[in-house]
Tab-separated table of C-alpha atoms in Angstrom:
chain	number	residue	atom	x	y	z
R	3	UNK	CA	97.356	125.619	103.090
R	4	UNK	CA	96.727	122.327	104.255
R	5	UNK	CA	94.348	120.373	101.731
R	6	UNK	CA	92.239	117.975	103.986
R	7	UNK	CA	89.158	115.232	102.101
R	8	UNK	CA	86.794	113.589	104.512
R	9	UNK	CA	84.462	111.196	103.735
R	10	UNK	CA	82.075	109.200	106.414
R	11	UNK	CA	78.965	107.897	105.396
R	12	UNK	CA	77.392	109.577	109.199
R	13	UNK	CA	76.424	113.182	107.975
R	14	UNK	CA	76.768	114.258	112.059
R	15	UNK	CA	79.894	112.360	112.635
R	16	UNK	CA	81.434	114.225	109.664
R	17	UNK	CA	80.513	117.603	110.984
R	18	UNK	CA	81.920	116.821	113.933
R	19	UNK	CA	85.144	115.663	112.710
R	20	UNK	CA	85.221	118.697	110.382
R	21	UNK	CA	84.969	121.322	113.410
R	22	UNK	CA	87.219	119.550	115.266
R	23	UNK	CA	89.717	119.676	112.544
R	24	UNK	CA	89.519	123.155	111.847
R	25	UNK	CA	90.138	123.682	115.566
R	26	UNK	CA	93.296	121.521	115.481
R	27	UNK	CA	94.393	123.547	112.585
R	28	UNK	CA	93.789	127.118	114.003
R	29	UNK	CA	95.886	126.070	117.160
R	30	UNK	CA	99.062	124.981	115.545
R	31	UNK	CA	98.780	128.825	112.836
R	32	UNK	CA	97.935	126.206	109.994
R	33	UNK	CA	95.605	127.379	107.289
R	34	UNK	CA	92.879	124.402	105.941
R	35	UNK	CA	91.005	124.009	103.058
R	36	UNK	CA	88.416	120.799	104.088
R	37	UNK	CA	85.923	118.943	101.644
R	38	UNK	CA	83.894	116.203	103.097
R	39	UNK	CA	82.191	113.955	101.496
R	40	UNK	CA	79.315	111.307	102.670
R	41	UNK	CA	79.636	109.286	99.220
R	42	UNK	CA	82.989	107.831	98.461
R	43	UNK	CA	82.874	107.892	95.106
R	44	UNK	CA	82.616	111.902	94.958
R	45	UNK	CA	85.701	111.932	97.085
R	46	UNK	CA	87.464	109.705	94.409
R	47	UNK	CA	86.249	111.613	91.704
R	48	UNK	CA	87.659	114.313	92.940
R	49	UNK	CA	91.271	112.582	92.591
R	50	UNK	CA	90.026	111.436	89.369
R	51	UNK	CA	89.755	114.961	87.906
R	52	UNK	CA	93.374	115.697	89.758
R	53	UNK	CA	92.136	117.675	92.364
R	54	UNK	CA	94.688	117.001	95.407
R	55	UNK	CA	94.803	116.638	98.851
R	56	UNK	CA	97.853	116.516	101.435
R	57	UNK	CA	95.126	114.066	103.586
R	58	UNK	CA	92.377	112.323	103.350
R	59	UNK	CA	90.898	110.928	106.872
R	60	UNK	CA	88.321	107.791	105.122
R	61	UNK	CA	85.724	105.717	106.889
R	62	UNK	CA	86.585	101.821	106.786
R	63	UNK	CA	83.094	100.692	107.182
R	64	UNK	CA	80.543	102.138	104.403
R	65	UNK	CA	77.816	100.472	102.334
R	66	UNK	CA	78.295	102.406	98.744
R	67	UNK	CA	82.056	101.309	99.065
R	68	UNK	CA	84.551	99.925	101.416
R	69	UNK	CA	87.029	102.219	102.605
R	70	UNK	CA	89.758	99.983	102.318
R	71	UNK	CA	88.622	99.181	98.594
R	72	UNK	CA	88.657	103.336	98.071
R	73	UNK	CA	91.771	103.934	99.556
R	74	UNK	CA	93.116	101.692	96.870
R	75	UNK	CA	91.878	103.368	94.384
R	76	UNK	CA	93.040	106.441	95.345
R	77	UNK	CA	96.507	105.139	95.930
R	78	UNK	CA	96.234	104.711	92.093
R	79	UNK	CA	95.861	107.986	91.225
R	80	UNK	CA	98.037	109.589	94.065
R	81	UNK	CA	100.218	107.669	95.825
R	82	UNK	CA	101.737	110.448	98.265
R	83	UNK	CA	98.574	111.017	99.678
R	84	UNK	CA	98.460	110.928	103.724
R	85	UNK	CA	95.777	108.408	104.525
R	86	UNK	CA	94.236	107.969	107.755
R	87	UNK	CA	91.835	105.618	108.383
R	88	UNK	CA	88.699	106.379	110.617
R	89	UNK	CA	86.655	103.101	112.043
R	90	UNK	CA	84.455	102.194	114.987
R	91	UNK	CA	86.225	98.260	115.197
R	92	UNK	CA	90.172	97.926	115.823
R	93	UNK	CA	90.315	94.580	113.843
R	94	UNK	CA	90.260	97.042	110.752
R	95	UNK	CA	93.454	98.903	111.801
R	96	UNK	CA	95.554	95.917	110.103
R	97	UNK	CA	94.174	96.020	107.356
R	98	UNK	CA	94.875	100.296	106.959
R	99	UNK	CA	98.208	99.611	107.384
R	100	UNK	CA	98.444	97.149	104.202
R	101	UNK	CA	97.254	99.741	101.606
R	102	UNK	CA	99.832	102.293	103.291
R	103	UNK	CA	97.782	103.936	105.937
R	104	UNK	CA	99.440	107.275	107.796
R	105	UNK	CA	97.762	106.678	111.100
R	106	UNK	CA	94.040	105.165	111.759
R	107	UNK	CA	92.000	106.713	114.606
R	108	UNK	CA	89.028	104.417	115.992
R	109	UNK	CA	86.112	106.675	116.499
R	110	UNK	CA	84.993	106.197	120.156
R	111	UNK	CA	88.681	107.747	120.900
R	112	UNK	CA	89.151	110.498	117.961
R	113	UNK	CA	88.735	113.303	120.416
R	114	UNK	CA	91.576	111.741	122.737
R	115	UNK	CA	93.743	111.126	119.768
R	116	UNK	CA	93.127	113.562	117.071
R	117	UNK	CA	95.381	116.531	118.597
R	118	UNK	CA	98.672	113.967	118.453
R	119	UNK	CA	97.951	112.601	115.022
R	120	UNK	CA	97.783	116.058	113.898
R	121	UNK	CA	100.829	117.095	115.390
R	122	UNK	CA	102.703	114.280	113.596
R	123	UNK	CA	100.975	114.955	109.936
R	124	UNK	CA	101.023	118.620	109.964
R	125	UNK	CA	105.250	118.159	110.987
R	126	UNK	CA	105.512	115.865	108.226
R	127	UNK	CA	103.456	117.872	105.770
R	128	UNK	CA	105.730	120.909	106.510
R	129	UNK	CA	108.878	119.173	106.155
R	130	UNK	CA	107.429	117.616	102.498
R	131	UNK	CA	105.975	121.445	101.438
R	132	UNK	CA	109.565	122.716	101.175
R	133	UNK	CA	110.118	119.621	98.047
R	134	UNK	CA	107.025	120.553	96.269
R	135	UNK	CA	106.201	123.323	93.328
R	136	UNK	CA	102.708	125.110	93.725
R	137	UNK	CA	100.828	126.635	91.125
R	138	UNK	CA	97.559	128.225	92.672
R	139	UNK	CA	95.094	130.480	90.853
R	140	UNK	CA	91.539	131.439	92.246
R	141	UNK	CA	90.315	128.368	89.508
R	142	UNK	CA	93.430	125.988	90.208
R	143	UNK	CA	95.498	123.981	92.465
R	144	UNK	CA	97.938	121.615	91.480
R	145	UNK	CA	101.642	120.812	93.118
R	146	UNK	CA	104.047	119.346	91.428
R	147	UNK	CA	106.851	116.750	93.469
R	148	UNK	CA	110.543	118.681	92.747
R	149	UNK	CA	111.639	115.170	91.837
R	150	UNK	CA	108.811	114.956	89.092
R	151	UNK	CA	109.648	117.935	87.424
R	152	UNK	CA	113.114	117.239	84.531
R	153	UNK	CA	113.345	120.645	82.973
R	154	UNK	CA	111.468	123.858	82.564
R	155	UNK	CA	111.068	126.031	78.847
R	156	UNK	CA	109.888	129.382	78.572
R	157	UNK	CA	107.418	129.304	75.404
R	158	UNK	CA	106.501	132.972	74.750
R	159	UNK	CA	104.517	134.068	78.266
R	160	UNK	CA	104.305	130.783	79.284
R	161	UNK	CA	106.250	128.698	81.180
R	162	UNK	CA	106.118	124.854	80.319
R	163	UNK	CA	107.277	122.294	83.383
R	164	UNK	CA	107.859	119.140	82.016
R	165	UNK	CA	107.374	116.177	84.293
R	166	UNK	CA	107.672	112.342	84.438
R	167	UNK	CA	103.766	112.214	84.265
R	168	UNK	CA	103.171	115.151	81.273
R	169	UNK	CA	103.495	118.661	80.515
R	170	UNK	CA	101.565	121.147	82.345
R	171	UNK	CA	102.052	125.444	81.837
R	172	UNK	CA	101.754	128.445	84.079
R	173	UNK	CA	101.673	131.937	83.033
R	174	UNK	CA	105.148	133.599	85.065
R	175	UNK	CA	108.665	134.614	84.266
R	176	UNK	CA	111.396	131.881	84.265
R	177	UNK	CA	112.935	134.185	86.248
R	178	UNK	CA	110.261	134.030	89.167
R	179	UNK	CA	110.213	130.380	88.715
R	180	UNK	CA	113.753	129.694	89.775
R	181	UNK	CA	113.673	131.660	92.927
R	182	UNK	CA	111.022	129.089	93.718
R	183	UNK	CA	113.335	126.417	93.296
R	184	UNK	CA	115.759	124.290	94.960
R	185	UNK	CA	118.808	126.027	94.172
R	186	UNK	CA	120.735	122.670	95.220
R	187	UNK	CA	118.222	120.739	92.370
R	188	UNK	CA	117.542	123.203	89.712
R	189	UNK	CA	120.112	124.766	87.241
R	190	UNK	CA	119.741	127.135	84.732
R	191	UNK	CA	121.490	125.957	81.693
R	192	UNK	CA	120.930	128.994	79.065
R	193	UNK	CA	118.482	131.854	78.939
R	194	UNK	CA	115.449	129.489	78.358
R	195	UNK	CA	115.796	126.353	80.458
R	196	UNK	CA	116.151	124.956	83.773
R	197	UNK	CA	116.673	121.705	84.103
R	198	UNK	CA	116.243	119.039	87.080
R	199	UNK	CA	119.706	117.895	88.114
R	200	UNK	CA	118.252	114.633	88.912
R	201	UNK	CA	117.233	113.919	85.436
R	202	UNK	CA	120.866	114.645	83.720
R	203	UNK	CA	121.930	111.526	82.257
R	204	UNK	CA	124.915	112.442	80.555
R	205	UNK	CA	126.638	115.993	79.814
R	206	UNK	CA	128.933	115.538	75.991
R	207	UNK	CA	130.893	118.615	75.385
R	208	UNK	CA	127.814	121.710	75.761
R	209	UNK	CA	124.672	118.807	75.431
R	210	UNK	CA	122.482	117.954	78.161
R	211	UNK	CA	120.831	114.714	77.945
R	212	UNK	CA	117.827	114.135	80.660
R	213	UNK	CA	116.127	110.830	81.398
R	214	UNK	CA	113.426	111.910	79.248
R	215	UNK	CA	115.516	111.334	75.675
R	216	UNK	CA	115.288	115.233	75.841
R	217	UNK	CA	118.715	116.774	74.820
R	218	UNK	CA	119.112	120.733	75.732
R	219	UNK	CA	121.793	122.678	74.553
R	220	UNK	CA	123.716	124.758	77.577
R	221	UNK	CA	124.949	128.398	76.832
R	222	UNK	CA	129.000	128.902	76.884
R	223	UNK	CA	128.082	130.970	79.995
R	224	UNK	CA	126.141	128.224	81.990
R	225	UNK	CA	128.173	125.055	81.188
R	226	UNK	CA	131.069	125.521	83.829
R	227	UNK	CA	128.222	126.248	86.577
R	228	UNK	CA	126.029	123.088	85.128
R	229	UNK	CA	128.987	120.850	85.206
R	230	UNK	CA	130.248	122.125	88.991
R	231	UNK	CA	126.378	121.433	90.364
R	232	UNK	CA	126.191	118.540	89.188
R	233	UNK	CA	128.962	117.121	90.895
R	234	UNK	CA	128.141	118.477	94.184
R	235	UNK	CA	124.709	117.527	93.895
R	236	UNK	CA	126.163	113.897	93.410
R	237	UNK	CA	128.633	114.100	96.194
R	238	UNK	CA	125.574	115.228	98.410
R	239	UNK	CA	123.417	112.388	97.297
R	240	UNK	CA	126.581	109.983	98.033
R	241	UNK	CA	126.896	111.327	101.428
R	242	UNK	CA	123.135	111.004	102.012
R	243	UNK	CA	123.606	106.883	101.437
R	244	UNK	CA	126.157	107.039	103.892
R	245	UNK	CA	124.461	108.085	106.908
């Protein structure tokens, strides 16, 4: 599902925008979840309290805040965020583009260029879904970047993902989890851990360092398949800076 924040100060131009988007969504098969918002601040709040979005389209030009001043803020708090910039003046479109704008549609055009900057975000978003873990309940939402996450613990029902920004939890079988997985990223190191290849610093003898100062201890089983991932994953990542 594509997570989509609006905020415009012009209650009817925000309707608008809203049906329009829903239609652009419905002709390409893409489920959309859409929040708008006619006060900035609730739409940054809403980042605040680590509610996501995949894109937010913002209004430049609004008296409780400037968009360009929001959009910073957000950047703070989320800095994958697709941002696209909505404004009734073209001198503004500049300016989008310094605080790391996707794509800025003037208003007087949106209908005319809506349906091609929605064909370029929703083929980006679906290229970026495949490098992201989901956890979504009917009271939460929250994805998690695969190169975030450094290793994974099973701690009685729970499962604990560990990340670069904190520890969150998720009630599933480590089993389950893995087939979610990049098999190419993730490795299974004994019956209680996966762990981020990305975030091994060093492997001594059966111990695991990660870039966290975490050491895990691999099984006698998993050690040969740890050490023989690892490598490949490095040879890929080699031939990536090639091309």
């Amino acid at each position: 599902m594509l997570r989509i924040g609006l905020v415009d100060d012009e209650r009817e131009f925000l309707k608008v925008l809203e049906r329009r988007l829903r239609r652009e969504c419905e002709k390409r098969g893409i489920s959309c979840w859409i929040d708008g918002f006619e006060n900035p601040e609730l739409l940054y709040f809403q980042f605040a309290e680590r509610k996501a979005y995949d894109v937010c389209f913002v209004d430049i030009e609004m008296p409780q805040m400037d968009g360009r001043e929001l959009a910073g803020r957000i950047r703070q708090l989320d800095e994958r965020v697709k941002l696209i910039f909505l404004t009734s003046h073209r001198e503004f479109v500049r300016a989008g583009y310094r605080i790391g704008a996707f794509d800025f549609l003037t208003k007087d055009r949106l209908l005319e260029d809506l349906p091609e900057t929605m064909d370029h975000l929703i083929r980006v978003w679906l290229e970026e879904e495949n490098q992201y873990y989901t956890i979504q309940t009917s009271s939460r939402y929250e994805r998690i970047p695969f190169g975030d996450i450094i290793y994974i613990y099973k701690r009685d029902q729970n499962i604990c993902i560990v990340t670069k920004n904190g520890e969150t939890h998720e009630r599933k079988s480590l089993k389950k989890i893995q087939e979610e997985l990049d098999e190419e990223q993730f490795v299974l190191v004994e019956r209680g851990h996966i762990v981020n290849l990305a975030h091994i610093v060093r492997v001594n003898a059966r111990e695991i360092e990660l870039s966290s100062g975490k050491t895990v201890t691999a099984s006698r089983d998993h050690i040969g398949l740890v050490k023989e991932r690892l490598g490949k994953y490095y040879l890929r990542k080699l031939a990536m800076r090639k091309e």
